[in-house]
Amino acid sequence: EGVGTEKLEETLVAAFPGARVARLDRDVARGKKVETILARMRAREIDILVGTQMVTKGHDLPSVTLVGVVNADAALSIPDFRASERAFQLLVQVAGRAGRGDAPGRVLVQTWDPEHPAIAFGVKHDVDGFLVRELGDRRELGYPPLTRAALVRVDAVDEGEARLACESLARVALACEPVRTGVVLVQGPAPAPIARVRNRFRFRVMLRSVERAPLRSVLAAVDEA
């Protein structure tokens, strides 16, 4: 995230040499400058604020009239059944930053797939429309909230060690009676969507069931392994 926002900040400074540009991302947050930057934004001492998702999280910035979302498709590319939901939430939150004062607001979204439900419903603030579509998709695929799901993740410095440990836990799950009878479904083991974090390799197994009790019994067996 930091590299992306830094590059965008440089581009905007070059494109609008007279504008006062600031950045709000994890690097800045670690320096405890968040409130200082937000205070400057509210005082209209900043013309353009470049930031990551943290900019959208409930901050009241009444002077903002234009919001741009760069590469909105990135949130949709994550292999997670909640990706559409999270992308939709982000767009709705971002749109809520514009036009909070007396002046009307405008939101520009950069995307390669404007017809994607998360994008199409998000830009219109159509919560009900997105909910109906998303629940339909999840019902068809058997994902929460229509079912219960649990995720078992293993991480280790050695990739092979992490993989073998996750495979071992998956075998324990597969041997359980609720799995053998089809009451609980097992997906994986497989690399996590973000397969490596801080030099640690990550693998995971997902368990799904309509009922809580059998899912818990399989998890208990995996926990004891």
C-alpha atoms as a PDB file:
ATOM      1  CA  GLU A   1       0.000   0.000   0.000  1.00  0.00           C
ATOM      2  CA  GLY A   2       2.711   2.451   0.956  1.00  0.00           C
ATOM      3  CA  VAL A   3       4.528   2.214  -2.364  1.00  0.00           C
ATOM      4  CA  GLY A   4       1.276   2.740  -4.276  1.00  0.00           C
ATOM      5  CA  THR A   5       0.243   5.807  -2.311  1.00  0.00           C
ATOM      6  CA  GLU A   6       3.733   7.294  -2.467  1.00  0.00           C
ATOM      7  CA  LYS A   7       3.786   6.945  -6.249  1.00  0.00           C
ATOM      8  CA  LEU A   8       0.318   8.453  -6.546  1.00  0.00           C
ATOM      9  CA  GLU A   9       1.330  11.317  -4.281  1.00  0.00           C
ATOM     10  CA  GLU A  10       4.338  12.050  -6.510  1.00  0.00           C
ATOM     11  CA  THR A  11       2.137  11.949  -9.615  1.00  0.00           C
ATOM     12  CA  LEU A  12      -0.381  14.372  -8.142  1.00  0.00           C
ATOM     13  CA  VAL A  13       2.324  16.781  -6.977  1.00  0.00           C
ATOM     14  CA  ALA A  14       3.693  16.842 -10.523  1.00  0.00           C
ATOM     15  CA  ALA A  15       0.236  17.204 -12.086  1.00  0.00           C
ATOM     16  CA  PHE A  16      -0.970  19.932  -9.700  1.00  0.00           C
ATOM     17  CA  PRO A  17       2.151  21.900  -8.711  1.00  0.00           C
ATOM     18  CA  GLY A  18       0.138  24.537  -6.887  1.00  0.00           C
ATOM     19  CA  ALA A  19      -1.827  22.096  -4.741  1.00  0.00           C
ATOM     20  CA  ARG A  20      -1.000  21.142  -1.167  1.00  0.00           C
ATOM     21  CA  VAL A  21      -0.813  17.329  -1.234  1.00  0.00           C
ATOM     22  CA  ALA A  22      -0.608  15.039   1.811  1.00  0.00           C
ATOM     23  CA  ARG A  23      -0.601  11.279   2.304  1.00  0.00           C
ATOM     24  CA  LEU A  24      -2.382   9.091   4.863  1.00  0.00           C
ATOM     25  CA  ASP A  25      -1.395   5.413   4.884  1.00  0.00           C
ATOM     26  CA  ARG A  26       0.130   2.835   7.231  1.00  0.00           C
ATOM     27  CA  ASP A  27       3.551   4.465   7.149  1.00  0.00           C
ATOM     28  CA  VAL A  28       2.053   7.744   8.321  1.00  0.00           C
ATOM     29  CA  ALA A  29      -0.163   5.997  10.883  1.00  0.00           C
ATOM     30  CA  ARG A  30       2.882   4.351  12.457  1.00  0.00           C
ATOM     31  CA  GLY A  31       4.290   7.832  12.951  1.00  0.00           C
ATOM     32  CA  LYS A  32       1.142   8.902  14.876  1.00  0.00           C
ATOM     33  CA  LYS A  33       0.485  11.734  12.433  1.00  0.00           C
ATOM     34  CA  VAL A  34      -3.055  10.703  11.525  1.00  0.00           C
ATOM     35  CA  GLU A  35      -4.908  13.240  13.673  1.00  0.00           C
ATOM     36  CA  THR A  36      -2.517  16.005  12.634  1.00  0.00           C
ATOM     37  CA  ILE A  37      -3.189  15.356   8.955  1.00  0.00           C
ATOM     38  CA  LEU A  38      -6.950  15.083   9.480  1.00  0.00           C
ATOM     39  CA  ALA A  39      -6.953  18.346  11.438  1.00  0.00           C
ATOM     40  CA  ARG A  40      -5.083  20.057   8.593  1.00  0.00           C
ATOM     41  CA  MET A  41      -7.610  18.614   6.145  1.00  0.00           C
ATOM     42  CA  ARG A  42     -10.545  19.961   8.148  1.00  0.00           C
ATOM     43  CA  ALA A  43      -8.810  23.356   8.376  1.00  0.00           C
ATOM     44  CA  ARG A  44      -8.484  23.302   4.561  1.00  0.00           C
ATOM     45  CA  GLU A  45      -4.700  23.390   4.762  1.00  0.00           C
ATOM     46  CA  ILE A  46      -4.580  20.365   2.428  1.00  0.00           C
ATOM     47  CA  ASP A  47      -6.001  20.415  -1.090  1.00  0.00           C
ATOM     48  CA  ILE A  48      -5.496  16.750  -2.036  1.00  0.00           C
ATOM     49  CA  LEU A  49      -5.301  13.855   0.408  1.00  0.00           C
ATOM     50  CA  VAL A  50      -3.924  10.543  -0.873  1.00  0.00           C
ATOM     51  CA  GLY A  51      -4.660   7.546   1.283  1.00  0.00           C
ATOM     52  CA  THR A  52      -5.485   3.906   1.727  1.00  0.00           C
ATOM     53  CA  GLN A  53      -8.717   2.489   3.117  1.00  0.00           C
ATOM     54  CA  MET A  54      -8.123   4.111   6.500  1.00  0.00           C
ATOM     55  CA  VAL A  55      -9.215   7.437   4.970  1.00  0.00           C
ATOM     56  CA  THR A  56     -12.740   6.038   4.562  1.00  0.00           C
ATOM     57  CA  LYS A  57     -13.212   4.879   8.156  1.00  0.00           C
ATOM     58  CA  GLY A  58     -15.724   7.341   9.566  1.00  0.00           C
ATOM     59  CA  HIS A  59     -13.655  10.523   9.378  1.00  0.00           C
ATOM     60  CA  ASP A  60     -15.799  13.641   9.036  1.00  0.00           C
ATOM     61  CA  LEU A  61     -14.258  15.801   6.316  1.00  0.00           C
ATOM     62  CA  PRO A  62     -16.999  18.299   5.375  1.00  0.00           C
ATOM     63  CA  SER A  63     -14.903  20.255   2.857  1.00  0.00           C
ATOM     64  CA  VAL A  64     -14.346  17.274   0.542  1.00  0.00           C
ATOM     65  CA  THR A  65     -16.338  17.513  -2.688  1.00  0.00           C
ATOM     66  CA  LEU A  66     -14.405  15.103  -4.941  1.00  0.00           C
ATOM     67  CA  VAL A  67     -13.256  11.566  -4.123  1.00  0.00           C
ATOM     68  CA  GLY A  68     -11.367   9.261  -6.469  1.00  0.00           C
ATOM     69  CA  VAL A  69     -11.006   5.491  -6.064  1.00  0.00           C
ATOM     70  CA  VAL A  70      -7.896   4.203  -7.856  1.00  0.00           C
ATOM     71  CA  ASN A  71      -7.865   0.584  -9.068  1.00  0.00           C
ATOM     72  CA  ALA A  72     -11.107  -0.461  -7.396  1.00  0.00           C
ATOM     73  CA  ASP A  73     -10.692  -3.917  -8.959  1.00  0.00           C
ATOM     74  CA  ALA A  74      -7.819  -4.731  -6.577  1.00  0.00           C
ATOM     75  CA  ALA A  75     -10.300  -5.423  -3.776  1.00  0.00           C
ATOM     76  CA  LEU A  76     -12.174  -7.842  -6.041  1.00  0.00           C
ATOM     77  CA  SER A  77      -9.114  -9.851  -7.055  1.00  0.00           C
ATOM     78  CA  ILE A  78      -8.574 -11.379  -3.601  1.00  0.00           C
ATOM     79  CA  PRO A  79      -9.630 -15.067  -3.609  1.00  0.00           C
ATOM     80  CA  ASP A  80     -12.090 -14.727  -0.726  1.00  0.00           C
ATOM     81  CA  PHE A  81     -15.866 -15.174  -0.849  1.00  0.00           C
ATOM     82  CA  ARG A  82     -16.182 -11.868   1.022  1.00  0.00           C
ATOM     83  CA  ALA A  83     -14.245  -9.886  -1.603  1.00  0.00           C
ATOM     84  CA  SER A  84     -17.359  -8.441  -3.276  1.00  0.00           C
ATOM     85  CA  GLU A  85     -18.861  -7.495   0.081  1.00  0.00           C
ATOM     86  CA  ARG A  86     -15.698  -5.716   1.178  1.00  0.00           C
ATOM     87  CA  ALA A  87     -15.317  -3.896  -2.149  1.00  0.00           C
ATOM     88  CA  PHE A  88     -18.935  -2.745  -1.942  1.00  0.00           C
ATOM     89  CA  GLN A  89     -18.457  -1.515   1.637  1.00  0.00           C
ATOM     90  CA  LEU A  90     -15.334   0.371   0.610  1.00  0.00           C
ATOM     91  CA  LEU A  91     -17.068   2.152  -2.261  1.00  0.00           C
ATOM     92  CA  VAL A  92     -20.022   3.126  -0.091  1.00  0.00           C
ATOM     93  CA  GLN A  93     -17.703   4.407   2.635  1.00  0.00           C
ATOM     94  CA  VAL A  94     -15.587   6.328   0.130  1.00  0.00           C
ATOM     95  CA  ALA A  95     -18.630   7.880  -1.480  1.00  0.00           C
ATOM     96  CA  GLY A  96     -19.740   8.963   1.971  1.00  0.00           C
ATOM     97  CA  ARG A  97     -16.628  11.143   2.320  1.00  0.00           C
ATOM     98  CA  ALA A  98     -17.753  13.427  -0.538  1.00  0.00           C
ATOM     99  CA  GLY A  99     -20.393  16.124  -0.209  1.00  0.00           C
ATOM    100  CA  ARG A 100     -20.827  15.928   3.569  1.00  0.00           C
ATOM    101  CA  GLY A 101     -21.000  19.718   3.857  1.00  0.00           C
ATOM    102  CA  ASP A 102     -23.197  22.197   1.998  1.00  0.00           C
ATOM    103  CA  ALA A 103     -21.500  21.627  -1.380  1.00  0.00           C
ATOM    104  CA  PRO A 104     -22.512  18.583  -3.459  1.00  0.00           C
ATOM    105  CA  GLY A 105     -19.981  15.778  -3.851  1.00  0.00           C
ATOM    106  CA  ARG A 106     -18.744  13.652  -6.720  1.00  0.00           C
ATOM    107  CA  VAL A 107     -17.050  10.241  -6.745  1.00  0.00           C
ATOM    108  CA  LEU A 108     -14.885   8.882  -9.578  1.00  0.00           C
ATOM    109  CA  VAL A 109     -14.120   5.151  -9.642  1.00  0.00           C
ATOM    110  CA  GLN A 110     -11.326   3.647 -11.730  1.00  0.00           C
ATOM    111  CA  THR A 111     -12.273   0.106 -12.759  1.00  0.00           C
ATOM    112  CA  TRP A 112     -11.886  -2.389 -15.607  1.00  0.00           C
ATOM    113  CA  ASP A 113     -15.211  -4.003 -14.709  1.00  0.00           C
ATOM    114  CA  PRO A 114     -17.899  -1.339 -14.145  1.00  0.00           C
ATOM    115  CA  GLU A 115     -20.652  -3.968 -14.497  1.00  0.00           C
ATOM    116  CA  HIS A 116     -19.414  -5.995 -11.514  1.00  0.00           C
ATOM    117  CA  PRO A 117     -22.206  -6.032  -8.891  1.00  0.00           C
ATOM    118  CA  ALA A 118     -19.965  -4.605  -6.167  1.00  0.00           C
ATOM    119  CA  ILE A 119     -19.036  -1.678  -8.419  1.00  0.00           C
ATOM    120  CA  ALA A 120     -22.424  -1.132 -10.027  1.00  0.00           C
ATOM    121  CA  PHE A 121     -24.397  -1.249  -6.774  1.00  0.00           C
ATOM    122  CA  GLY A 122     -21.664   0.535  -4.815  1.00  0.00           C
ATOM    123  CA  VAL A 123     -21.576   3.673  -6.937  1.00  0.00           C
ATOM    124  CA  LYS A 124     -25.377   3.912  -6.645  1.00  0.00           C
ATOM    125  CA  HIS A 125     -25.410   3.290  -2.876  1.00  0.00           C
ATOM    126  CA  ASP A 126     -27.886   0.520  -3.582  1.00  0.00           C
ATOM    127  CA  VAL A 127     -27.467  -1.543  -0.418  1.00  0.00           C
ATOM    128  CA  ASP A 128     -30.679  -3.543  -0.889  1.00  0.00           C
ATOM    129  CA  GLY A 129     -29.837  -4.390  -4.499  1.00  0.00           C
ATOM    130  CA  PHE A 130     -26.356  -5.599  -3.599  1.00  0.00           C
ATOM    131  CA  LEU A 131     -27.662  -7.598  -0.646  1.00  0.00           C
ATOM    132  CA  VAL A 132     -30.179  -9.488  -2.787  1.00  0.00           C
ATOM    133  CA  ARG A 133     -27.552 -10.269  -5.442  1.00  0.00           C
ATOM    134  CA  GLU A 134     -24.828 -11.272  -2.983  1.00  0.00           C
ATOM    135  CA  LEU A 135     -27.087 -13.486  -0.889  1.00  0.00           C
ATOM    136  CA  GLY A 136     -28.255 -15.214  -4.057  1.00  0.00           C
ATOM    137  CA  ASP A 137     -24.668 -15.974  -5.061  1.00  0.00           C
ATOM    138  CA  ARG A 138     -23.760 -17.245  -1.587  1.00  0.00           C
ATOM    139  CA  ARG A 139     -26.870 -19.398  -1.372  1.00  0.00           C
ATOM    140  CA  GLU A 140     -25.962 -21.040  -4.678  1.00  0.00           C
ATOM    141  CA  LEU A 141     -22.372 -21.713  -3.547  1.00  0.00           C
ATOM    142  CA  GLY A 142     -23.192 -22.620   0.057  1.00  0.00           C
ATOM    143  CA  TYR A 143     -21.243 -19.816   1.714  1.00  0.00           C
ATOM    144  CA  PRO A 144     -22.028 -17.869   4.922  1.00  0.00           C
ATOM    145  CA  PRO A 145     -24.331 -16.523   6.164  1.00  0.00           C
ATOM    146  CA  LEU A 146     -26.340 -19.414   4.665  1.00  0.00           C
ATOM    147  CA  THR A 147     -23.848 -21.879   6.158  1.00  0.00           C
ATOM    148  CA  ARG A 148     -21.253 -21.869   8.941  1.00  0.00           C
ATOM    149  CA  ALA A 149     -17.567 -21.720   8.101  1.00  0.00           C
ATOM    150  CA  ALA A 150     -14.281 -22.010   9.975  1.00  0.00           C
ATOM    151  CA  LEU A 151     -10.761 -21.395   8.766  1.00  0.00           C
ATOM    152  CA  VAL A 152      -7.682 -23.226  10.031  1.00  0.00           C
ATOM    153  CA  ARG A 153      -4.443 -21.505   9.045  1.00  0.00           C
ATOM    154  CA  VAL A 154      -0.850 -22.612   9.530  1.00  0.00           C
ATOM    155  CA  ASP A 155       2.194 -20.416   9.038  1.00  0.00           C
ATOM    156  CA  ALA A 156       5.919 -21.114   9.324  1.00  0.00           C
ATOM    157  CA  VAL A 157       9.252 -19.732   8.170  1.00  0.00           C
ATOM    158  CA  ASP A 158       9.831 -22.928   6.177  1.00  0.00           C
ATOM    159  CA  GLU A 159       7.332 -23.356   3.339  1.00  0.00           C
ATOM    160  CA  GLY A 160       7.536 -27.151   3.337  1.00  0.00           C
ATOM    161  CA  GLU A 161       6.983 -27.316   7.073  1.00  0.00           C
ATOM    162  CA  ALA A 162       3.885 -25.145   6.823  1.00  0.00           C
ATOM    163  CA  ARG A 163       2.484 -27.203   3.968  1.00  0.00           C
ATOM    164  CA  LEU A 164       3.056 -30.537   5.724  1.00  0.00           C
ATOM    165  CA  ALA A 165       1.507 -29.290   8.968  1.00  0.00           C
ATOM    166  CA  CYS A 166      -1.574 -28.052   7.122  1.00  0.00           C
ATOM    167  CA  GLU A 167      -1.875 -31.335   5.207  1.00  0.00           C
ATOM    168  CA  SER A 168      -1.705 -33.207   8.506  1.00  0.00           C
ATOM    169  CA  LEU A 169      -4.545 -31.130   9.979  1.00  0.00           C
ATOM    170  CA  ALA A 170      -6.606 -31.637   6.831  1.00  0.00           C
ATOM    171  CA  ARG A 171      -6.202 -35.425   7.156  1.00  0.00           C
ATOM    172  CA  VAL A 172      -7.460 -35.234  10.731  1.00  0.00           C
ATOM    173  CA  ALA A 173     -10.539 -33.331   9.553  1.00  0.00           C
ATOM    174  CA  LEU A 174     -11.165 -35.740   6.668  1.00  0.00           C
ATOM    175  CA  ALA A 175     -11.146 -38.685   9.077  1.00  0.00           C
ATOM    176  CA  CYS A 176     -13.934 -37.218  11.213  1.00  0.00           C
ATOM    177  CA  GLU A 177     -17.387 -38.771  10.938  1.00  0.00           C
ATOM    178  CA  PRO A 178     -19.241 -35.508  10.023  1.00  0.00           C
ATOM    179  CA  VAL A 179     -16.839 -35.043   7.090  1.00  0.00           C
ATOM    180  CA  ARG A 180     -17.065 -38.658   5.925  1.00  0.00           C
ATOM    181  CA  THR A 181     -20.873 -38.428   5.909  1.00  0.00           C
ATOM    182  CA  GLY A 182     -20.864 -35.126   4.025  1.00  0.00           C
ATOM    183  CA  VAL A 183     -22.280 -33.025   6.851  1.00  0.00           C
ATOM    184  CA  VAL A 184     -19.080 -30.965   6.977  1.00  0.00           C
ATOM    185  CA  LEU A 185     -17.205 -30.013   3.818  1.00  0.00           C
ATOM    186  CA  VAL A 186     -13.425 -29.609   3.726  1.00  0.00           C
ATOM    187  CA  GLN A 187     -11.655 -27.303   1.275  1.00  0.00           C
ATOM    188  CA  GLY A 188      -7.887 -27.450   1.065  1.00  0.00           C
ATOM    189  CA  PRO A 189      -5.219 -27.577   2.206  1.00  0.00           C
ATOM    190  CA  ALA A 190      -4.156 -24.729  -0.048  1.00  0.00           C
ATOM    191  CA  PRO A 191      -1.904 -21.663   0.082  1.00  0.00           C
ATOM    192  CA  ALA A 192      -3.568 -18.690   1.758  1.00  0.00           C
ATOM    193  CA  PRO A 193      -4.674 -15.822  -0.544  1.00  0.00           C
ATOM    194  CA  ILE A 194      -1.705 -13.872   0.776  1.00  0.00           C
ATOM    195  CA  ALA A 195       0.694 -16.793   0.796  1.00  0.00           C
ATOM    196  CA  ARG A 196       3.611 -15.074   2.530  1.00  0.00           C
ATOM    197  CA  VAL A 197       3.604 -12.423   5.244  1.00  0.00           C
ATOM    198  CA  ARG A 198       6.706 -11.179   7.067  1.00  0.00           C
ATOM    199  CA  ASN A 199       8.753 -14.057   5.617  1.00  0.00           C
ATOM    200  CA  ARG A 200       6.319 -16.671   6.917  1.00  0.00           C
ATOM    201  CA  PHE A 201       4.525 -19.029   4.505  1.00  0.00           C
ATOM    202  CA  ARG A 202       0.818 -19.568   5.100  1.00  0.00           C
ATOM    203  CA  PHE A 203      -1.490 -22.467   4.230  1.00  0.00           C
ATOM    204  CA  ARG A 204      -5.100 -23.030   5.197  1.00  0.00           C
ATOM    205  CA  VAL A 205      -8.038 -25.431   5.371  1.00  0.00           C
ATOM    206  CA  MET A 206     -11.655 -24.236   5.287  1.00  0.00           C
ATOM    207  CA  LEU A 207     -14.491 -26.193   6.897  1.00  0.00           C
ATOM    208  CA  ARG A 208     -18.150 -25.553   6.075  1.00  0.00           C
ATOM    209  CA  SER A 209     -21.436 -26.914   7.370  1.00  0.00           C
ATOM    210  CA  VAL A 210     -25.068 -25.910   7.656  1.00  0.00           C
ATOM    211  CA  GLU A 211     -25.020 -27.000  11.302  1.00  0.00           C
ATOM    212  CA  ARG A 212     -22.832 -25.632  14.082  1.00  0.00           C
ATOM    213  CA  ALA A 213     -22.482 -28.777  16.214  1.00  0.00           C
ATOM    214  CA  PRO A 214     -20.785 -31.057  13.655  1.00  0.00           C
ATOM    215  CA  LEU A 215     -18.535 -28.213  12.561  1.00  0.00           C
ATOM    216  CA  ARG A 216     -17.443 -27.676  16.150  1.00  0.00           C
ATOM    217  CA  SER A 217     -16.744 -31.384  16.627  1.00  0.00           C
ATOM    218  CA  VAL A 218     -14.416 -31.429  13.609  1.00  0.00           C
ATOM    219  CA  LEU A 219     -12.678 -28.277  14.805  1.00  0.00           C
ATOM    220  CA  ALA A 220     -12.206 -29.836  18.233  1.00  0.00           C
ATOM    221  CA  ALA A 221     -10.503 -32.852  16.637  1.00  0.00           C
ATOM    222  CA  VAL A 222      -8.245 -30.594  14.579  1.00  0.00           C
ATOM    223  CA  ASP A 223      -7.418 -28.525  17.661  1.00  0.00           C
ATOM    224  CA  GLU A 224      -6.324 -31.633  19.532  1.00  0.00           C
ATOM    225  CA  ALA A 225      -4.125 -32.874  16.669  1.00  0.00           C
END
